[in-house]
Amino acid sequence: MMKKKETIRVENLSTGYHSKKGYNIITKHINASLFSGELTCLLGPNGAGKSTLLRTLTAFLPPVDGQIFISGKPLFNYSDAELAKVIGVVLTDKLMVTNMTVDELVGMGRSPYTGFWGHMSDNDHRIVTDAIDLVGISNLRGRMVQTLSDGERQKVMIAKALAQETPIIFLDEPTAFLDYPSKVEIMQLLQKLSREQAKTVFLSTHDLELALQIADRIWLIDKSHGVTIGTPEDLSLSGDMSMYFHREGVTFDAESGMFKICHKLGKSVRLTGSNAPYHMVKKALARQGIDVNNDSHNPISIEASEDGYTINGLKVKSIDELINIVTDTIDS
Amino acid sequence: MSILGLSIIVFFILNLLLGSISIPMMDIFGILTGQHCDNEIWRNIVLKSRVPQSLTATVAGAGLAVSGLLMQTVFRNPLAGPSVLGISSGASLGVAFVVLLSGSIGGMALSKLGVIGEVTITLSAIAGSLLIMALIAFVARKVRGNVTLLIMGVMIGYIANAIIGVLKFFSAEEDIRAYVIWGLGSFSRVSGGQTSVFIILMLFLLPTTFFLIKTLNILLLGDSYARNLGLDIKRARLLVISCSGILVAIVTAYCGPIVFLGLAVPHICRGIFHSSNHSITLPASMLGGASLALLCNLIARMPGFEGALPVNSVTALVGAPVVMWVLFNKRKSEV
C-alpha cells in the first residue's frame, strides 16, 4: 500500500453562513487533516453542520475563520480552474439533465482539461473508459441518465469525479436514498478507490454502522460537542460514540462497535438452549420487553435448540407461535 | 441535421413561390436571377416582399429558437422561452415607451423618423428585454419549481401590458396605430434596407452563440457541479442570459413579439436527436427554428387567408401543444 500523505489540513476552522446580522457560525475551531489512501466519514445528526462543513472544504462557501490548506497551499489561493483539478464532488443535488448518456455525463468530468470547444481527445476518452470500468458500470454506458436507478446514478457521478482525476473526492451523503445492498456496494467501492487509487475520500453519511465498519477515520460532529476525530475503534473506546449519539432507547455497544436498541425489559422467563435458535428467541423476547432470567422460580421455561422449541415441555413449531404463547401466559 | 437543412431550402423556395398573388414559377426564377421581367408589379412583389420576408423569417426563427434553448439551459427549466417568461413583453414595453411617448413628449412621431427611429426601437427593445431577463434571473434564484417561475413570467407579462395600456392612453393616435401593427408580429414588417441591417446583425450574433457550447453543456449539470468543474458561474450566467436577451430583443424589435417559437423548437430538436449536448442541439435549434418559422409564415400566407392570418396564430397553434406535451411528460418529476 502507498504511504499515506496529508492532502488537506484544516487549522482553527470555523464554518457558517454570512447573514445580514453578521456571521451565523455553525462549527468552531476545527483542527484536522485528511490523508490520501484513506476513507473518512463525517457523521452527525441532521442540522449539525455536515453540509456546511463539506461546502466549506469544497470552497463553495468561504470559511468564517481559520485556514484550509490543500497540498500545503491555502484553499483561497486556488483559482476555480485549478480547484477543478484537485477536488471532485458528488452531491445530493438532483440531476435535471435528460437525454444525456452515461458516457457523456462521465465525460463532463474531463471539462477542466478540454479546450475552448470542449473537444475530447483520445486520451480523454481513455480516461473516461477507465473511470467507468473502475466503478463497474460499463453495462450502463449507452443508457440515458434519466433511466438510471438512484444507485446507478450515484455510481455514474462517482465515475464523473474519477474522470476529473482529482486527488481528493468529496461526497455529500452518497448512500442516502439507496437500498441497503447498494449502500454497502457504494461504500466498498469508495474504500477500494481510496486504497487502489490513493484518493483522499471524504463523505458525509447517516449510515452509522456502515461507516463504523468501513471508514478509516471518523469525524463526529454536532452542535454541542463540535468536532471529534479518530478511528472508529478509538472513538468507541473513548466513549465519544456514545456521547455523540446518546438517545433514549439506544446504547452503543463498545465491544461490537455497534449500536443497539435497548428495549425496556420488565418481565422475565427462563431460557435454555444453544446457538442461533437460542439467540433468536432471546432477541424476539427482548422485542416484547421480556428478559431472560434463569435463576428465578419463573413459571415459564423455554428451551430452544436446533431440534425445535418447547415451552414448559410443550413443543411448538416456530418462534412466532412461541412468542404468542409467552405473551398470553405472562399477561394473564 | 441535413434533413433540417433541406427543409429550410424547401420551405424557403415555397415561401418565394406561394402567396396571395400567384406568379408563375419561371418568372420568379427569372426575377431572382436578374433577368428582365416585363411585369414590374411581380418584380416588386418578389424582390421587395417575398425575398426579404423569407430571409427575415429564416434568421428570426433561428434567433428565437437559439434564445429559447439558452434560456431553458440557464434556468434549467423546460418551460423557459422568450414569450412565456415575459421577455418579449419586456421588449414590447421598451418599444411602447419610445413609440408611444415620442409623439406626446418628443413632439414628433417616431414612426416617421426612418433609420434613427429604427435604431431607437431596437435599442429600447434590448433595454426592455434585458430588464425583464435580469428580473427573471433574480426570481429564478429565489424560487424553486418550474411552474412558479412560469407564473411569474406570465404575471410580468400582464404588468408590462398594463403599463403599455396606460402609455397608450397618453399617446397620439398614429403612434398607437404604429405600435399595434408592430405588436401583431410579422416577418413582413421589415422592409428594404432594414432587412439587410437585421440580417447582418443576426448573422453576426447567431454564430457567436457557438462559443457558449462548452459552458452550456457544463451548466446542464446544475450550479454546484458546474462550479466544481471550474466554471465561473456568475460570468457564465451573465453571458448566456445577455446573449439570449439580445437575440430576443433584436428579433422582437424588427418582427414584433412572435410567440412560442423559441419555447417549442428546442424541445422538438431534443426529441428528434435524443440529445442534450449543445454541440447538437444548438445548430439543430438554429436550423429547426428557421425551418419552422418559414413553415408558419407559409401557412399564414396560404392562398385563401389573403395574408389576414397573423403569423402569431400559427406559431401558437404549433407551440402551445408542445408546452402541454412537456407538462404531461414532466408531471411526475420536477414541474
XYZ file of C-alpha atoms in Angstrom:
667
model
C 0.000 0.000 0.000
C 1.109 3.514 -0.742
C 2.406 5.636 2.046
C -0.339 7.938 3.211
C 0.144 11.611 2.652
C -1.568 14.600 4.186
C -3.639 16.217 1.422
C -5.858 18.596 3.354
C -5.031 20.396 6.568
C -7.577 22.432 8.434
C -6.393 24.960 11.011
C -8.692 26.579 13.526
C -11.530 26.444 11.007
C -14.948 27.881 11.800
C -17.764 27.341 9.357
C -21.048 29.093 8.913
C -23.096 31.383 6.740
C -22.853 35.083 6.227
C -26.177 36.628 7.078
C -27.444 40.166 7.433
C -26.806 40.138 11.167
C -23.188 39.095 10.644
C -21.885 35.567 10.726
C -24.038 32.646 11.660
C -21.320 30.346 12.948
C -22.160 26.658 12.926
C -18.975 24.817 13.833
C -15.966 26.334 15.590
C -12.231 25.732 15.801
C -11.707 22.569 13.816
C -8.128 21.324 13.556
C -7.762 18.254 11.404
C -6.113 16.558 8.451
C -7.260 14.321 5.638
C -4.941 11.731 4.138
C -4.549 10.132 0.744
C -5.475 6.457 0.592
C -7.971 6.922 3.409
C -11.729 6.925 3.590
C -13.018 9.449 6.097
C -16.669 9.663 7.139
C -18.391 12.705 8.557
C -21.091 11.593 10.981
C -23.625 13.630 12.828
C -27.316 14.292 13.276
C -29.310 16.454 10.885
C -28.643 20.134 11.322
C -25.241 19.545 12.924
C -23.456 21.377 10.131
C -22.251 18.465 8.000
C -23.229 20.083 4.717
C -21.852 23.450 5.784
C -18.511 21.892 6.653
C -18.447 19.949 3.388
C -19.359 23.043 1.384
C -16.636 24.999 3.152
C -13.992 22.360 2.417
C -15.004 22.270 -1.264
C -14.718 26.095 -1.465
C -18.428 26.530 -2.204
C -18.612 28.570 0.998
C -15.900 30.833 2.394
C -14.719 29.863 5.901
C -15.805 32.208 8.686
C -12.402 31.904 10.288
C -9.276 29.775 10.056
C -7.398 28.247 7.154
C -7.744 25.306 4.806
C -4.593 24.034 3.101
C -4.699 21.697 0.138
C -1.340 20.076 -0.566
C 0.184 22.818 1.551
C -1.340 25.693 -0.392
C -4.168 27.830 1.050
C -7.544 26.996 -0.490
C -8.333 30.614 -1.388
C -5.158 30.784 -3.464
C -6.597 28.218 -5.863
C -8.472 29.533 -8.885
C -11.740 27.869 -9.917
C -9.933 26.171 -12.787
C -7.106 24.861 -10.570
C -9.527 23.633 -7.942
C -11.455 21.671 -10.575
C -8.354 19.511 -10.994
C -7.839 18.988 -7.258
C -11.286 18.377 -5.770
C -14.061 16.333 -7.361
C -17.503 16.310 -5.802
C -20.548 14.065 -5.738
C -23.521 15.996 -4.416
C -27.088 15.410 -3.326
C -28.317 17.930 -5.936
C -30.974 16.439 -8.103
C -29.736 15.958 -11.626
C -32.171 17.654 -14.003
C -30.436 16.511 -17.162
C -32.323 14.317 -19.572
C -31.236 12.917 -22.915
C -27.605 12.648 -21.866
C -25.852 9.298 -21.953
C -23.804 7.919 -19.072
C -20.765 8.188 -21.326
C -21.399 11.887 -21.958
C -22.059 12.617 -18.288
C -18.844 10.941 -17.142
C -17.137 12.806 -19.992
C -18.205 16.090 -18.370
C -15.618 15.269 -15.730
C -12.991 15.964 -18.396
C -14.133 19.545 -18.980
C -11.454 21.134 -16.764
C -8.912 19.568 -19.120
C -10.531 20.065 -22.526
C -10.064 23.169 -24.615
C -12.358 26.014 -25.574
C -14.739 23.875 -27.593
C -14.808 21.033 -25.090
C -13.475 18.563 -27.650
C -12.325 15.286 -26.099
C -9.010 13.786 -27.197
C -8.306 10.053 -27.435
C -6.627 10.315 -24.064
C -9.756 11.912 -22.565
C -11.878 9.076 -23.950
C -9.492 6.519 -22.484
C -9.681 8.143 -19.034
C -13.499 8.140 -19.223
C -13.496 4.451 -20.144
C -11.112 3.666 -17.280
C -13.285 5.558 -14.797
C -16.399 3.725 -15.984
C -14.645 0.345 -15.739
C -13.271 1.108 -12.295
C -16.749 1.877 -10.956
C -18.075 -1.205 -12.731
C -20.782 0.389 -14.846
C -19.594 -0.435 -18.363
C -23.000 -2.058 -18.968
C -24.653 1.337 -18.455
C -22.508 3.348 -20.878
C -25.127 3.969 -23.550
C -28.043 4.467 -21.157
C -29.737 7.847 -20.746
C -29.209 9.239 -17.250
C -32.932 9.715 -16.591
C -33.469 5.952 -16.919
C -30.990 5.049 -14.152
C -31.856 3.964 -10.620
C -30.619 6.087 -7.703
C -27.759 3.694 -7.007
C -26.695 3.587 -10.637
C -26.800 7.370 -10.899
C -24.657 7.657 -7.779
C -22.048 5.385 -9.386
C -22.134 7.469 -12.566
C -21.429 10.613 -10.567
C -18.566 8.828 -8.802
C -17.206 7.880 -12.230
C -17.512 11.541 -13.213
C -15.430 12.510 -10.173
C -12.848 9.854 -11.160
C -12.704 11.152 -14.733
C -11.954 14.534 -13.222
C -8.683 12.961 -11.999
C -8.654 14.803 -8.713
C -6.590 13.507 -5.790
C -9.477 14.440 -3.467
C -13.121 13.360 -3.739
C -15.850 14.827 -1.533
C -19.233 13.150 -1.386
C -22.341 14.552 0.266
C -24.437 11.672 1.593
C -23.675 9.296 -1.272
C -25.648 6.486 0.360
C -28.847 8.409 1.041
C -31.957 7.074 -0.728
C -30.261 3.772 -1.569
C -31.385 0.306 -0.524
C -29.108 -1.470 1.911
C -27.141 -3.657 -0.552
C -26.489 -0.586 -2.726
C -25.290 1.375 0.302
C -22.783 -1.352 1.074
C -21.734 -1.541 -2.565
C -21.100 2.218 -2.796
C -19.140 2.271 0.453
C -16.995 -0.682 -0.614
C -16.401 0.973 -3.967
C -15.251 4.180 -2.268
C -12.991 2.240 0.048
C -11.486 0.434 -2.937
C -10.875 3.751 -4.699
C -9.168 5.235 -1.672
C -6.892 2.202 -1.436
C -6.138 1.443 -5.070
C -6.118 4.968 -6.473
C -4.622 6.595 -3.357
C -7.521 9.068 -3.344
C -8.486 11.136 -0.361
C -12.156 10.237 0.082
C -14.293 12.274 2.445
C -18.021 11.724 2.753
C -20.927 12.652 4.961
C -23.431 9.956 5.826
C -26.203 8.908 8.178
C -25.349 5.240 7.834
C -23.584 4.912 11.137
C -22.919 1.201 11.278
C -21.677 1.065 7.722
C -19.342 3.977 8.365
C -18.035 2.372 11.544
C -17.168 -0.789 9.635
C -15.586 0.783 6.583
C -14.190 4.212 7.456
C -10.510 4.621 8.284
C -11.286 7.745 10.201
C -14.447 9.309 11.562
C -15.286 12.947 12.094
C -18.070 13.225 14.640
C -19.921 16.489 14.552
C -22.793 18.009 16.468
C -23.931 21.356 17.836
C -22.981 20.867 21.476
C -19.699 18.962 21.190
C -18.206 20.387 17.996
C -15.947 18.070 16.017
C -14.158 14.982 17.352
C -11.866 12.930 15.129
C -10.430 9.458 15.363
C -10.572 5.895 14.100
C -13.927 4.178 14.700
C -12.280 1.962 17.295
C -10.666 4.791 19.285
C -13.908 6.727 19.300
C -15.795 3.653 20.502
C -13.439 3.003 23.375
C -13.133 6.627 24.427
C -16.902 6.835 24.806
C -17.221 9.576 22.201
C -19.539 7.472 20.060
C -21.960 7.001 22.949
C -21.692 10.674 23.818
C -22.488 11.923 20.311
C -25.298 9.509 19.633
C -26.837 9.226 23.066
C -30.582 8.845 22.724
C -33.339 7.312 24.791
C -33.520 3.629 23.895
C -30.194 3.400 22.039
C -26.933 2.222 23.509
C -23.543 1.968 21.889
C -22.013 -1.418 22.449
C -18.268 -0.768 22.614
C -17.486 -4.470 22.379
C -19.028 -4.972 18.947
C -18.684 -1.330 17.926
C -22.381 -1.316 17.039
C -25.473 0.478 18.172
C -28.139 -1.482 19.925
C -31.727 -0.671 20.551
C -32.371 -1.263 24.217
C -35.845 -2.462 24.957
C -37.377 -1.712 28.292
C -37.309 -5.114 29.941
C -39.775 -5.731 32.687
C -40.883 -9.337 32.812
C -38.691 -12.398 32.516
C -38.690 -16.058 31.558
C -36.254 -18.933 31.884
C -34.470 -19.753 28.661
C -32.103 -22.565 27.956
C -30.664 -23.807 24.711
C -27.810 -23.213 22.354
C -26.515 -21.491 19.220
C -28.561 -19.467 16.768
C -32.031 -20.646 17.900
C -31.190 -19.559 21.464
C -30.075 -16.086 20.348
C -33.035 -15.637 18.040
C -35.517 -16.493 20.767
C -33.720 -14.144 23.143
C -33.915 -11.356 20.530
C -37.598 -11.969 19.869
C -38.339 -11.930 23.620
C -36.398 -8.684 24.071
C -38.585 -7.053 21.422
C -41.581 -7.908 23.591
C -39.882 -6.431 26.645
C -39.185 -9.848 28.167
C -35.833 -10.566 29.746
C -34.102 -13.889 30.324
C -33.577 -14.855 33.952
C -32.611 -18.452 34.679
C -32.259 -18.236 38.455
C -35.809 -17.352 39.162
C -38.542 -19.684 40.014
C -40.205 -18.405 36.890
C -43.380 -20.204 35.885
C -42.372 -20.092 32.208
C -39.445 -22.120 30.991
C -38.344 -22.225 27.349
C -35.927 -24.488 25.617
C -34.524 -23.529 22.211
C -32.156 -25.657 20.143
C -31.674 -26.957 16.604
C -34.224 -29.681 17.400
C -37.013 -27.165 17.982
C -38.666 -25.051 20.651
C -40.510 -26.167 23.743
C -42.355 -24.091 26.279
C -42.990 -25.734 29.665
C -42.474 -29.062 27.912
C -44.931 -28.225 25.092
C -43.400 -28.424 21.602
C -44.059 -25.504 19.224
C -43.186 -25.087 15.538
C -41.957 -21.516 15.272
C -40.727 -18.568 17.315
C -43.868 -16.743 16.231
C -46.049 -19.360 17.956
C -43.731 -19.440 20.964
C -43.919 -15.695 21.491
C -47.713 -15.734 21.220
C -47.955 -18.333 23.987
C -45.426 -16.493 26.168
C -47.175 -13.133 25.910
C -50.583 -14.711 26.537
C -49.328 -16.542 29.607
C -47.471 -13.571 31.078
C -50.383 -11.175 30.613
C -52.868 -13.500 32.292
C -29.390 17.584 -39.405
C -29.145 17.599 -43.175
C -32.890 16.947 -43.360
C -33.441 20.084 -41.294
C -31.176 21.989 -43.657
C -33.052 20.604 -46.638
C -36.404 21.544 -45.127
C -35.218 25.141 -44.821
C -34.373 25.247 -48.523
C -37.711 23.681 -49.478
C -39.756 25.985 -47.244
C -37.721 28.970 -48.382
C -38.455 28.250 -52.027
C -42.120 27.605 -51.236
C -42.207 30.955 -49.429
C -40.972 32.584 -52.622
C -43.393 30.686 -54.847
C -46.615 30.873 -52.897
C -48.543 33.946 -51.929
C -51.832 35.728 -52.318
C -50.856 36.757 -55.829
C -49.854 33.855 -57.997
C -46.763 34.410 -60.078
C -45.555 31.724 -62.472
C -42.533 29.817 -61.196
C -40.433 30.576 -64.270
C -40.947 34.276 -63.823
C -39.889 34.128 -60.180
C -36.636 32.386 -61.081
C -36.212 34.891 -63.880
C -36.594 37.798 -61.470
C -34.245 36.227 -58.934
C -31.521 35.536 -61.468
C -31.690 39.129 -62.602
C -33.274 38.549 -65.977
C -35.529 41.185 -67.399
C -39.141 40.849 -66.410
C -41.957 42.692 -68.107
C -44.250 42.736 -65.127
C -42.944 45.453 -62.793
C -45.528 44.562 -60.091
C -44.352 40.939 -59.972
C -40.792 42.139 -59.778
C -41.629 44.326 -56.807
C -43.572 41.604 -55.045
C -40.749 39.104 -55.338
C -37.797 41.351 -54.595
C -39.340 43.763 -52.110
C -41.771 41.476 -50.316
C -41.216 37.753 -50.661
C -37.418 37.634 -50.586
C -36.969 39.938 -47.568
C -39.849 38.264 -45.774
C -38.382 34.785 -46.270
C -34.931 35.906 -45.195
C -36.378 37.630 -42.131
C -38.380 34.562 -41.162
C -35.270 32.377 -41.523
C -32.992 34.367 -39.236
C -35.748 35.422 -36.832
C -36.820 31.803 -36.350
C -33.226 30.727 -35.802
C -32.683 33.576 -33.330
C -35.783 32.850 -31.277
C -35.097 29.116 -31.140
C -31.487 29.624 -30.026
C -32.592 32.137 -27.445
C -35.185 29.688 -26.122
C -32.559 26.958 -25.900
C -30.173 29.204 -23.957
C -32.939 30.168 -21.522
C -34.007 26.574 -20.966
C -30.423 25.638 -20.159
C -29.505 28.581 -17.960
C -32.752 28.459 -15.958
C -32.743 24.654 -16.049
C -36.424 24.977 -16.845
C -38.024 23.180 -19.766
C -40.750 25.802 -19.957
C -38.444 28.767 -20.325
C -38.794 30.682 -23.558
C -38.866 34.250 -24.828
C -42.633 34.696 -24.846
C -43.508 32.528 -21.861
C -41.130 34.200 -19.435
C -42.293 37.652 -20.423
C -39.063 38.606 -22.188
C -40.992 39.510 -25.329
C -43.316 41.604 -23.165
C -40.252 43.379 -21.831
C -39.148 44.170 -25.343
C -42.677 45.333 -26.160
C -42.637 47.567 -23.121
C -39.358 49.113 -24.237
C -40.739 49.694 -27.706
C -44.018 51.029 -26.314
C -42.133 53.577 -24.248
C -40.340 55.118 -27.187
C -43.018 54.631 -29.864
C -45.926 55.802 -27.780
C -44.235 58.584 -25.869
C -42.157 60.046 -28.669
C -45.212 61.763 -30.127
C -46.560 63.301 -26.962
C -43.238 64.158 -25.323
C -40.730 64.487 -28.140
C -43.229 66.267 -30.312
C -42.836 64.046 -33.375
C -43.959 60.599 -34.336
C -41.117 58.096 -34.243
C -42.772 56.107 -36.975
C -41.748 58.844 -39.386
C -38.118 59.059 -38.395
C -36.758 56.234 -40.560
C -33.356 54.832 -39.652
C -32.929 56.747 -36.407
C -36.370 55.605 -35.339
C -35.490 52.017 -36.180
C -32.278 52.144 -34.144
C -34.109 53.695 -31.219
C -36.757 50.985 -31.360
C -34.104 48.252 -31.428
C -32.198 49.716 -28.501
C -35.340 50.194 -26.446
C -36.392 46.614 -27.152
C -32.973 45.395 -25.970
C -33.201 47.532 -22.842
C -36.716 46.287 -22.099
C -35.937 42.612 -22.637
C -32.694 42.672 -20.635
C -34.516 44.393 -17.797
C -37.119 41.611 -17.644
C -34.402 38.997 -18.185
C -32.499 40.334 -15.159
C -35.709 40.297 -13.143
C -36.460 36.703 -14.168
C -32.876 35.659 -13.432
C -33.254 37.165 -9.960
C -36.602 35.454 -9.396
C -35.255 32.139 -10.719
C -32.637 32.064 -7.979
C -35.211 32.696 -5.280
C -37.992 30.341 -6.300
C -37.779 26.619 -6.806
C -40.122 24.925 -9.200
C -40.810 25.476 -12.830
C -44.450 26.370 -12.615
C -43.770 29.174 -10.151
C -41.257 30.732 -12.499
C -43.680 30.295 -15.371
C -46.475 32.051 -13.498
C -44.074 34.854 -12.545
C -43.266 35.263 -16.232
C -46.926 35.419 -17.174
C -47.589 37.956 -14.398
C -44.675 40.095 -15.526
C -46.200 39.959 -18.991
C -49.535 41.213 -17.606
C -47.838 44.045 -15.752
C -45.945 45.044 -18.891
C -49.190 45.020 -20.878
C -50.934 47.076 -18.206
C -48.197 49.704 -18.371
C -48.442 49.663 -22.154
C -52.194 50.225 -21.775
C -51.564 53.298 -19.643
C -48.998 54.578 -22.139
C -51.493 54.184 -24.965
C -53.924 56.425 -23.134
C -51.460 59.308 -23.324
C -50.356 58.729 -26.889
C -51.056 60.206 -30.279
C -53.346 58.138 -32.440
C -50.867 57.445 -35.220
C -48.282 56.237 -32.704
C -50.833 53.842 -31.275
C -51.544 52.518 -34.737
C -47.832 52.038 -35.405
C -47.446 50.219 -32.114
C -50.475 47.980 -32.601
C -49.284 46.902 -36.031
C -45.829 46.197 -34.610
C -47.405 44.232 -31.767
C -49.184 41.835 -34.110
C -45.890 40.259 -35.003
C -44.951 39.671 -38.585
C -41.966 38.731 -40.694
C -43.106 41.142 -43.407
C -42.947 44.375 -41.458
C -39.227 44.627 -42.059
C -38.580 46.130 -45.427
C -35.871 47.349 -47.737
C -32.623 48.454 -46.131
C -33.789 47.460 -42.671
C -33.924 43.832 -43.748
C -30.227 43.820 -44.509
C -29.412 45.541 -41.192
C -31.478 42.955 -39.336
C -29.984 40.033 -41.202
C -26.411 41.248 -40.816
C -26.947 41.773 -37.084
C -28.347 38.286 -36.699
C -25.708 36.661 -38.881
C -23.134 38.199 -36.593
C -24.911 37.256 -33.342
C -26.063 33.712 -34.131
C -22.581 32.243 -34.720
C -21.254 33.862 -31.524
C -23.571 31.581 -29.543
C -21.424 28.662 -30.723
C -18.720 29.973 -28.380
C -21.052 29.097 -25.496
C -21.383 25.372 -26.275
C -18.983 24.087 -23.617
C -20.327 26.496 -20.997
C -23.918 25.480 -21.762
C -23.110 21.790 -21.513
C -21.485 22.268 -18.110
C -24.444 24.368 -16.921
C -26.719 21.378 -17.625
C -25.299 19.668 -14.525
C -26.516 22.419 -12.203
C -24.654 25.238 -10.472
C -22.721 23.241 -7.885
C -21.379 20.609 -10.259
C -20.627 23.303 -12.828
C -18.597 25.274 -10.291
C -16.733 22.170 -9.280
C -15.803 21.679 -12.935
C -14.118 25.067 -12.877
C -16.850 27.192 -14.436
C -17.231 30.786 -13.296
C -20.987 30.529 -12.735
C -21.808 34.215 -12.396
C -19.945 35.112 -15.550
C -21.401 32.171 -17.462
C -24.970 33.000 -16.450
C -24.484 36.658 -17.334
C -23.054 35.757 -20.737
C -25.778 33.280 -21.622
C -28.601 35.462 -20.330
C -27.396 38.554 -22.179
C -26.836 36.626 -25.410
C -30.318 35.194 -25.171
C -31.875 38.540 -24.205
C -30.189 40.440 -27.021
C -31.305 37.860 -29.593
C -34.935 38.082 -28.460
C -34.751 41.862 -28.293
C -33.472 42.276 -31.839
C -35.929 39.822 -33.321
C -38.770 41.399 -31.360
C -37.716 44.910 -32.330
C -37.868 44.049 -36.031
C -40.663 41.487 -36.188
C -42.772 42.255 -33.128
C -43.418 39.627 -30.464
C -43.517 36.158 -32.038
C -44.905 33.648 -29.561
C -43.994 30.043 -28.688
C -41.395 29.514 -31.428
C -38.459 29.916 -29.021
C -40.007 27.570 -26.489
C -41.125 24.826 -28.826
C -38.180 24.389 -31.192
C -35.536 23.256 -28.631
C -37.946 20.588 -27.363
C -38.647 19.349 -30.864
C -34.897 19.174 -31.535
C -34.099 17.339 -28.301
C -36.891 14.956 -29.221
C -35.546 14.355 -32.717
C -31.895 13.949 -31.784
C -32.308 12.368 -28.307
C -29.538 14.539 -27.010
C -28.994 17.454 -24.665
C -25.478 18.062 -25.928
C -25.382 21.644 -27.174
C -22.964 20.875 -29.966
C -26.004 19.079 -31.418
C -28.993 20.962 -30.002
C -27.630 24.442 -30.750
C -27.170 24.031 -34.514
C -30.298 21.874 -34.614
C -32.351 24.596 -32.915
C -30.962 27.155 -35.326
C -31.974 25.102 -38.354
C -35.222 23.933 -36.791
C -36.200 27.450 -35.779
C -35.537 28.788 -39.264
C -37.453 25.929 -40.826
C -40.455 26.210 -38.518
C -40.632 29.997 -38.902
C -40.663 29.618 -42.690
C -43.381 26.976 -42.428
C -45.504 29.130 -40.103
C -45.044 32.102 -42.400
C -46.082 29.925 -45.316
C -49.229 28.754 -43.557
C -50.103 32.313 -42.509
C -49.876 33.398 -46.128
C -51.667 30.446 -47.658
C -53.844 31.403 -50.604
C -57.292 31.872 -49.166
C -56.208 33.615 -45.990
C -55.094 36.533 -48.146
C -52.464 37.465 -45.601
C -55.116 38.044 -42.968
C -53.893 35.345 -40.619
C -51.285 36.737 -38.200
C -48.154 34.617 -38.002
C -48.595 34.527 -34.208
C -51.768 32.485 -34.533
C -49.849 29.881 -36.477
C -46.840 29.762 -34.134
C -49.208 29.472 -31.158
C -51.007 26.573 -32.818
C -47.665 24.826 -33.226
C -46.136 25.893 -29.913
C -48.906 25.568 -27.363
C -49.329 21.798 -27.860
C -45.577 21.418 -27.293
C -45.915 23.168 -23.921
C -48.751 20.819 -22.989
C -46.707 17.832 -24.075
C -43.785 18.967 -21.907
C -46.074 19.449 -18.908
C -47.566 15.993 -19.369
C -44.158 14.394 -19.639
C -42.688 16.178 -16.651
C -45.612 15.893 -14.281
C -44.034 13.010 -12.404
C -40.756 14.695 -11.694
C -40.000 18.337 -11.232
C -42.807 20.510 -12.527
